[in-house]
Structure formats: C-alpha cells, structure tokens
mmCIF file of C-alpha atoms in Angstrom:
data_model
loop_
_atom_site.group_PDB
_atom_site.id
_atom_site.type_symbol
_atom_site.label_atom_id
_atom_site.label_comp_id
_atom_site.label_asym_id
_atom_site.label_seq_id
_atom_site.Cartn_x
_atom_site.Cartn_y
_atom_site.Cartn_z
ATOM 1 C CA ASP A 118 243.976 -268.097 -12.823
ATOM 2 C CA ASN A 119 247.548 -265.746 -13.134
ATOM 3 C CA TYR A 120 246.391 -262.088 -12.059
ATOM 4 C CA GLY A 121 246.330 -259.826 -15.021
ATOM 5 C CA ILE A 122 245.836 -256.433 -16.607
ATOM 6 C CA TYR A 123 243.125 -254.542 -16.038
ATOM 7 C CA VAL A 124 241.315 -251.821 -18.692
ATOM 8 C CA SER A 125 237.944 -250.613 -18.823
ATOM 9 C CA ARG A 126 236.421 -247.490 -20.699
ATOM 10 C CA HIS A 127 232.949 -246.710 -19.616
ATOM 11 C CA ASN A 128 230.704 -244.013 -21.241
ATOM 12 C CA ALA A 129 228.665 -241.427 -19.118
ATOM 13 C CA ASP A 130 226.355 -242.443 -18.940
ATOM 14 C CA GLY A 131 228.463 -244.805 -16.493
ATOM 15 C CA THR A 132 227.755 -248.286 -18.683
ATOM 16 C CA LEU A 133 230.694 -249.785 -20.540
ATOM 17 C CA ASP A 134 231.789 -248.457 -24.349
ATOM 18 C CA GLU A 135 232.240 -251.455 -26.341
ATOM 19 C CA THR A 136 233.761 -249.551 -28.444
ATOM 20 C CA TYR A 137 237.571 -249.983 -26.506
ATOM 21 C CA GLY A 138 239.044 -253.388 -26.198
ATOM 22 C CA GLU A 139 237.419 -256.291 -26.805
ATOM 23 C CA GLY A 140 233.360 -255.120 -26.092
ATOM 24 C CA GLY A 141 234.829 -252.383 -23.684
ATOM 25 C CA ILE A 142 238.186 -254.962 -21.640
ATOM 26 C CA SER A 143 241.268 -253.953 -22.327
ATOM 27 C CA HIS A 144 243.256 -257.400 -20.699
ATOM 28 C CA PHE A 145 247.182 -257.796 -19.959
ATOM 29 C CA LYS A 146 250.126 -258.955 -18.417
ATOM 30 C CA SER A 147 253.270 -257.980 -18.397
ATOM 31 C CA ASN A 148 254.806 -262.110 -18.834
ATOM 32 C CA PRO A 149 252.218 -264.525 -18.806
ATOM 33 C CA THR A 150 254.798 -267.114 -17.046
ATOM 34 C CA ILE A 151 254.876 -264.689 -13.845
ATOM 35 C CA TYR A 152 252.519 -264.917 -11.304
ATOM 36 C CA LEU A 153 250.877 -261.065 -9.975
ATOM 37 C CA ASN A 154 251.683 -258.767 -13.234
ATOM 38 C CA GLY A 155 249.327 -255.267 -10.941
ATOM 39 C CA ALA A 156 248.387 -252.132 -12.083
ATOM 40 C CA LYS A 157 249.185 -249.461 -9.912
ATOM 41 C CA ASP A 158 248.138 -246.971 -11.304
ATOM 42 C CA ALA A 159 247.104 -244.817 -14.859
ATOM 43 C CA LYS A 160 247.227 -241.222 -16.468
ATOM 44 C CA LEU A 161 246.117 -240.319 -19.475
ATOM 45 C CA SER A 162 247.919 -238.053 -22.089
ATOM 46 C CA GLU A 163 247.466 -234.883 -23.694
ATOM 47 C CA ASN A 164 247.602 -237.281 -27.165
ATOM 48 C CA GLY A 165 244.993 -239.632 -26.018
ATOM 49 C CA LEU A 166 247.474 -241.983 -24.837
ATOM 50 C CA LEU A 167 246.708 -244.258 -21.379
ATOM 51 C CA TYR A 168 249.784 -244.758 -19.093
ATOM 52 C CA ILE A 169 249.523 -247.922 -16.495
ATOM 53 C CA THR A 170 251.877 -248.576 -14.299
ATOM 54 C CA GLY A 171 252.795 -251.141 -11.724
ATOM 55 C CA TRP A 172 255.040 -253.964 -11.306
ATOM 56 C CA THR A 173 255.079 -258.005 -10.966
ATOM 57 C CA PHE A 174 256.118 -260.459 -8.341
ATOM 58 C CA ASP A 175 257.397 -263.831 -9.373
ATOM 59 C CA TYR A 176 257.757 -265.396 -6.125
ATOM 60 C CA GLU A 177 261.811 -263.966 -5.779
ATOM 61 C CA ASN A 178 262.043 -260.751 -6.723
ATOM 62 C CA ASN A 179 259.891 -257.912 -8.413
ATOM 63 C CA THR A 180 259.750 -256.411 -11.424
ATOM 64 C CA SER A 181 258.101 -254.184 -12.441
ATOM 65 C CA HIS A 182 256.181 -251.944 -15.668
ATOM 66 C CA ILE A 183 254.799 -249.755 -18.008
ATOM 67 C CA LEU A 184 252.239 -249.854 -20.445
ATOM 68 C CA CYS A 185 251.322 -247.237 -22.718
ATOM 69 C CA LEU A 186 247.514 -247.756 -24.639
ATOM 70 C CA ASP A 187 246.632 -246.227 -27.788
ATOM 71 C CA GLU A 188 242.265 -244.335 -27.677
ATOM 72 C CA ASN A 189 241.141 -247.831 -28.401
ATOM 73 C CA GLY A 190 242.760 -249.604 -26.238
ATOM 74 C CA PHE A 191 245.411 -251.922 -27.607
ATOM 75 C CA GLU A 192 248.945 -251.312 -27.463
ATOM 76 C CA TYR A 193 250.812 -248.898 -28.395
ATOM 77 C CA PRO A 194 253.792 -249.852 -30.679
ATOM 78 C CA GLY A 195 255.591 -246.273 -31.065
ATOM 79 C CA PHE A 196 256.346 -246.599 -27.167
ATOM 80 C CA GLY A 197 259.091 -248.776 -25.549
ATOM 81 C CA GLU A 198 258.097 -252.477 -27.095
ATOM 82 C CA GLU A 199 255.485 -252.919 -28.356
ATOM 83 C CA GLY A 200 253.322 -250.475 -25.652
ATOM 84 C CA TRP A 201 256.034 -252.048 -22.849
ATOM 85 C CA VAL A 202 258.549 -251.489 -20.965
ATOM 86 C CA LYS A 203 259.979 -253.968 -18.622
ATOM 87 C CA THR A 204 262.683 -253.990 -15.994
ATOM 88 C CA PRO A 205 264.518 -256.483 -15.659
ATOM 89 C CA LYS A 206 264.254 -259.303 -13.884
ATOM 90 C CA GLY A 207 266.279 -258.604 -10.416
ATOM 91 C CA GLY A 208 266.195 -255.003 -10.095
ATOM 92 C CA GLY A 209 263.696 -254.685 -6.929
ATOM 93 C CA VAL A 210 261.982 -252.019 -8.591
ATOM 94 C CA VAL A 211 258.402 -251.653 -7.906
ATOM 95 C CA TYR A 212 256.303 -248.751 -8.976
ATOM 96 C CA GLU A 213 253.583 -247.161 -7.213
ATOM 97 C CA ALA A 214 252.909 -244.063 -9.788
ATOM 98 C CA ILE A 215 252.907 -243.064 -13.123
ATOM 99 C CA ASP A 216 252.498 -238.554 -14.678
ATOM 100 C CA VAL A 217 253.243 -237.326 -18.175
ATOM 101 C CA ASP A 218 254.331 -234.260 -18.739
ATOM 102 C CA SER A 219 253.403 -232.158 -21.814
ATOM 103 C CA GLU A 220 256.326 -233.921 -24.082
ATOM 104 C CA GLY A 221 254.449 -238.023 -23.531
ATOM 105 C CA ASN A 222 257.600 -238.012 -20.869
ATOM 106 C CA ALA A 223 256.352 -240.488 -18.394
ATOM 107 C CA VAL A 224 257.955 -240.168 -15.261
ATOM 108 C CA VAL A 225 256.714 -243.414 -12.567
ATOM 109 C CA VAL A 226 257.741 -242.944 -8.820
ATOM 110 C CA GLY A 227 257.931 -246.035 -6.170
ATOM 111 C CA TYR A 228 261.304 -247.319 -4.937
ATOM 112 C CA MET A 229 264.399 -250.062 -5.561
ATOM 113 C CA ASN A 230 266.157 -251.817 -3.705
ATOM 114 C CA ASP A 231 263.958 -250.156 -0.381
ATOM 115 C CA LEU A 232 265.480 -246.387 -1.455
ATOM 116 C CA LEU A 233 263.037 -244.147 -2.949
ATOM 117 C CA LEU A 234 263.046 -244.156 -6.921
ATOM 118 C CA VAL A 235 262.146 -241.694 -9.386
ATOM 119 C CA ARG A 236 262.450 -242.341 -13.128
ATOM 120 C CA ARG A 237 261.819 -240.509 -16.454
ATOM 121 C CA TYR A 238 260.783 -242.103 -20.058
ATOM 122 C CA THR A 239 260.776 -239.957 -23.538
ATOM 123 C CA ALA A 240 257.881 -240.043 -24.974
ATOM 124 C CA ASP A 241 259.835 -243.086 -27.080
ATOM 125 C CA GLY A 242 259.938 -245.123 -23.376
ATOM 126 C CA GLN A 243 263.637 -244.957 -23.443
ATOM 127 C CA LEU A 244 265.436 -244.247 -20.416
ATOM 128 C CA ASP A 245 265.986 -240.260 -20.172
ATOM 129 C CA SER A 246 269.370 -239.512 -20.385
ATOM 130 C CA ILE A 247 269.290 -236.314 -19.088
ATOM 131 C CA PHE A 248 267.018 -237.359 -15.025
ATOM 132 C CA GLY A 249 269.109 -237.780 -13.229
ATOM 133 C CA ASN A 250 271.604 -240.715 -13.309
ATOM 134 C CA ASN A 251 271.621 -241.991 -17.471
ATOM 135 C CA GLY A 252 267.319 -241.735 -16.279
ATOM 136 C CA THR A 253 267.257 -242.621 -12.518
ATOM 137 C CA VAL A 254 267.600 -241.265 -9.310
ATOM 138 C CA ASN A 255 267.611 -243.815 -6.959
ATOM 139 C CA ASP A 256 268.382 -242.052 -3.496
ATOM 140 C CA THR A 257 267.237 -242.746 -0.142
ATOM 141 C CA VAL A 258 264.685 -238.805 1.348
ATOM 142 C CA GLN A 259 266.864 -236.601 3.403
ATOM 143 C CA GLY A 260 266.676 -237.028 6.928
ATOM 144 C CA SER A 261 265.766 -240.914 6.705
ATOM 145 C CA VAL A 262 267.489 -242.922 9.275
ATOM 146 C CA LEU A 263 266.886 -246.044 6.431
ATOM 147 C CA TYR A 264 264.144 -247.185 3.913
ATOM 148 C CA SER A 265 261.863 -244.786 2.181
ATOM 149 C CA TYR A 266 258.963 -245.350 -0.572
ATOM 150 C CA GLY A 267 257.973 -243.144 -2.929
ATOM 151 C CA TYR A 268 253.502 -243.513 -3.828
ATOM 152 C CA ASP A 269 252.398 -240.639 -5.820
ATOM 153 C CA ILE A 270 253.541 -238.432 -8.175
ATOM 154 C CA GLU A 271 252.265 -235.217 -9.522
ATOM 155 C CA LEU A 272 254.638 -232.871 -12.237
ATOM 156 C CA LEU A 273 254.017 -229.761 -12.049
ATOM 157 C CA GLU A 274 253.768 -226.875 -15.632
ATOM 158 C CA ASP A 275 257.037 -225.250 -14.388
ATOM 159 C CA GLY A 276 258.744 -228.984 -15.163
ATOM 160 C CA LYS A 277 259.376 -229.742 -11.170
ATOM 161 C CA ILE A 278 258.117 -232.597 -9.779
ATOM 162 C CA ILE A 279 256.152 -234.193 -6.324
ATOM 163 C CA VAL A 280 256.497 -236.758 -4.939
ATOM 164 C CA VAL A 281 254.996 -237.952 -1.784
ATOM 165 C CA GLY A 282 255.438 -241.227 0.750
ATOM 166 C CA SER A 283 257.037 -242.242 3.402
ATOM 167 C CA LYS A 284 260.375 -242.835 5.032
ATOM 168 C CA PHE A 285 261.995 -244.442 8.188
ATOM 169 C CA ASP A 286 263.103 -242.062 10.982
ATOM 170 C CA ILE A 287 264.180 -242.173 14.096
ATOM 171 C CA TRP A 288 260.955 -241.466 16.364
ATOM 172 C CA TYR A 289 260.827 -241.554 21.427
ATOM 173 C CA ASP A 290 263.858 -243.092 22.233
ATOM 174 C CA GLU A 291 265.584 -243.982 19.191
ATOM 175 C CA TYR A 292 262.715 -245.774 18.546
ATOM 176 C CA VAL A 293 262.599 -246.243 14.077
ATOM 177 C CA ILE A 294 259.216 -245.249 12.749
ATOM 178 C CA GLN A 295 258.056 -243.970 8.789
ATOM 179 C CA LYS A 296 256.514 -240.369 8.464
ATOM 180 C CA ALA A 297 254.945 -239.324 5.768
ATOM 181 C CA PHE A 298 257.106 -237.066 3.305
ATOM 182 C CA MET A 299 256.822 -235.051 0.100
ATOM 183 C CA SER A 300 260.120 -233.675 -1.949
ATOM 184 C CA ARG A 301 260.444 -231.740 -5.132
ATOM 185 C CA PHE A 302 262.833 -232.215 -7.991
ATOM 186 C CA ASN A 303 264.422 -230.092 -10.125
ATOM 187 C CA ALA A 304 263.338 -230.737 -14.424
ATOM 188 C CA ASP A 305 266.716 -232.625 -14.007
ATOM 189 C CA GLY A 306 265.967 -235.173 -11.056
ATOM 190 C CA SER A 307 268.169 -232.825 -9.007
ATOM 191 C CA ILE A 308 267.061 -232.163 -6.183
ATOM 192 C CA ASP A 309 265.000 -228.333 -5.409
ATOM 193 C CA SER A 310 267.430 -226.982 -2.616
ATOM 194 C CA THR A 311 264.714 -223.661 -2.887
ATOM 195 C CA PHE A 312 261.681 -225.834 -0.985
ATOM 196 C CA GLY A 313 261.161 -227.577 2.689
ATOM 197 C CA VAL A 314 264.787 -228.316 3.753
ATOM 198 C CA ASN A 315 266.702 -229.076 1.237
ATOM 199 C CA GLY A 316 263.452 -230.260 -1.098
ATOM 200 C CA VAL A 317 261.713 -232.368 1.971
ATOM 201 C CA ILE A 318 258.614 -231.335 3.824
ATOM 202 C CA ASN A 319 258.025 -233.771 7.309
ATOM 203 C CA LEU A 320 254.453 -233.478 7.154
ATOM 204 C CA LYS A 321 254.043 -234.488 10.894
ATOM 205 C CA VAL A 322 250.764 -235.661 10.735
ATOM 206 C CA GLY A 323 250.420 -238.021 13.393
ATOM 207 C CA ASP A 324 251.840 -238.707 16.333
ATOM 208 C CA TYR A 325 253.273 -242.279 15.475
ATOM 209 C CA ALA A 326 253.773 -244.226 11.581
ATOM 210 C CA GLU A 327 252.021 -242.266 8.834
ATOM 211 C CA PHE A 328 251.861 -243.196 4.540
ATOM 212 C CA ALA A 329 251.910 -240.884 2.507
ATOM 213 C CA LEU A 330 249.438 -242.160 -0.506
ATOM 214 C CA GLY A 331 248.092 -239.269 -2.947
ATOM 215 C CA VAL A 332 249.535 -235.656 -4.076
ATOM 216 C CA GLU A 333 247.115 -233.422 -6.574
ATOM 217 C CA VAL A 334 247.912 -229.647 -6.818
ATOM 218 C CA ASP A 335 244.800 -226.970 -6.247
ATOM 219 C CA THR A 336 244.635 -224.133 -8.716
ATOM 220 C CA LEU A 337 246.338 -221.538 -6.478
ATOM 221 C CA GLY A 338 249.375 -224.025 -6.854
ATOM 222 C CA ASN A 339 249.533 -225.793 -3.639
ATOM 223 C CA TYR A 340 249.711 -229.009 -2.852
ATOM 224 C CA ILE A 341 247.328 -231.235 -1.409
ATOM 225 C CA VAL A 342 248.586 -234.463 -0.486
ATOM 226 C CA THR A 343 245.900 -237.125 0.908
ATOM 227 C CA GLY A 344 247.264 -240.557 3.341
ATOM 228 C CA HIS A 345 247.019 -242.639 6.321
ATOM 229 C CA SER A 346 247.995 -242.505 10.084
ATOM 230 C CA GLU A 347 248.065 -244.972 13.389
ATOM 231 C CA LEU A 348 246.313 -244.632 16.167
ATOM 232 C CA PRO A 349 247.201 -245.977 19.547
ATOM 233 C CA SER A 350 244.876 -249.710 19.729
ATOM 234 C CA ILE A 351 241.507 -248.927 22.245
ATOM 235 C CA ASN A 352 241.991 -252.469 24.016
ATOM 236 C CA PRO A 353 245.568 -251.938 25.929
ATOM 237 C CA GLU A 354 246.276 -255.191 25.449
ATOM 238 C CA SER A 355 245.944 -255.062 21.744
ATOM 239 C CA THR A 356 249.367 -255.026 18.795
ATOM 240 C CA LEU A 357 247.448 -254.840 15.791
ATOM 241 C CA PRO A 358 246.994 -250.935 14.323
ATOM 242 C CA ARG A 359 244.478 -248.337 14.099
ATOM 243 C CA TYR A 360 244.344 -246.283 11.188
ATOM 244 C CA GLU A 361 242.864 -243.032 9.831
ATOM 245 C CA SER A 362 242.990 -241.213 7.293
ATOM 246 C CA PHE A 363 243.995 -237.898 6.993
ATOM 247 C CA ILE A 364 244.421 -234.802 4.329
ATOM 248 C CA THR A 365 246.210 -231.657 4.857
ATOM 249 C CA ARG A 366 247.256 -228.803 2.250
ATOM 250 C CA VAL A 367 251.324 -227.763 1.743
ATOM 251 C CA THR A 368 251.255 -224.226 0.212
ATOM 252 C CA LYS A 369 253.454 -224.321 -3.449
ATOM 253 C CA ASP A 370 256.680 -222.799 -1.278
ATOM 254 C CA GLY A 371 256.967 -225.611 0.571
#
C-alpha cells in the first residue's frame, strides 16, 4: 500500500485517546496516486490546531504539503483547501520542519532546487506576500560553495527566525563537504546581519561532515542545536562512515 500520514493522540497515561480522529488515529494522503506521502514535522498552535508538514514522492519529483487538523483530528477547513496546502508538481521542493507563530502564521524550512528554503503562510493558508519574495526565501547560505539544506526551524518571540541545517563548504585541499550551520532571519524574511557573520554561524562541531537537525531556545534565549557528525572509519579498508551525536549551545547574540 502507498505510504500515508499517520496521526494519533494519547492520554496522559499513554493510552490511546479514542475521541480523536477515528478511534484515536487519523490517516491522510496528500494525493492517493502518489507513492509516498510523508510527515516530517508537526507543531501544535496556541489555538489547538495541529500543523503537519512533509513531502511527497512519485518517482519523478518531490512536492510538499502542510496539513492542518482541528482539535478532533480532522482536516481544518479554514486553512488552505479543506485543510491542505500543496506545492505544484515539478517544483522540486522539500519541507523538513514547521513552526507556527501566535497569530497562526505557519513557517516551513527545507530546500528547493538544492538551496535553502524558508516559506511563510498566513493563518488561512495563503503565501504571505510581505515575507521574502512573495512568501519565499530560496537562496544559497552565506559561505556555501554549492548546495544548502534546512532541517529545523524555531520562531522567536520578537518575530525573528532561527534555521539550522547543512551546507556544502570547501574543506581540506579543495574537498567539498557538508558542514552544519545556523542562520537567523528577520520577521520579513531578510537575513539578520547582526547575527554571526552576515547572519550565519558555522557550528564547527567536527572535522568531517556535519548535519544540524534540531534547534530549541532555552529560558535565557540561547540556542540548543542537535545533530550528528562524521567520524573516521575504524577499519582503514572500509569506506563506510561512522557518526556521533552532538549537542551544542550558541548564545542568543551569536
């Protein structure tokens, strides 16, 4: 069977909440004819709506979606088209993570055409024309020599946006390798040049490939970033990499 989106809600003791969806579980597909309908991240808004983002795959190209559910686990008709926002086929776009502000605006991060993508939707599911270029920021990360990918996002109380991911850098004798980064954007989608170097921090958590996959803000406003980094193989004859997890903290001023 084709893969679909699966959502369940559980009570405080871990048992299934049978009042949610159909017996505690909801299943959805962005398009029944597409092979893979994946859910990558979810965010519960202040008014009880659940926003789920992910991407679809049909052997030809990636498209992405946001699904908005009401407090009972059903598609919320006040968002997009009966609860759905879908990118056009052929856009080569991947949504990896989502956050929602206090006004119900949803902001996603990922990549499009192998370049960092940040996109904001209004509370009713329309592209926010005052953000970036008609709702979208799609560009190479400062310092990247090739591709760049966003993997997680955090909206700050002052409206700024923190993004983490990986970008291709020149490393060791012109060797191109993925390195972890953090970027901060202003509320309008412009880069926050007061943060790091031109809005970007290279995390430098390892000597080889690095992938920043998650970010949170602590009670002091500092940023906690998690991910994994590559280690040399134990067996010198093996070409398979090893990885270790990392947690690093960046001060709120970068």
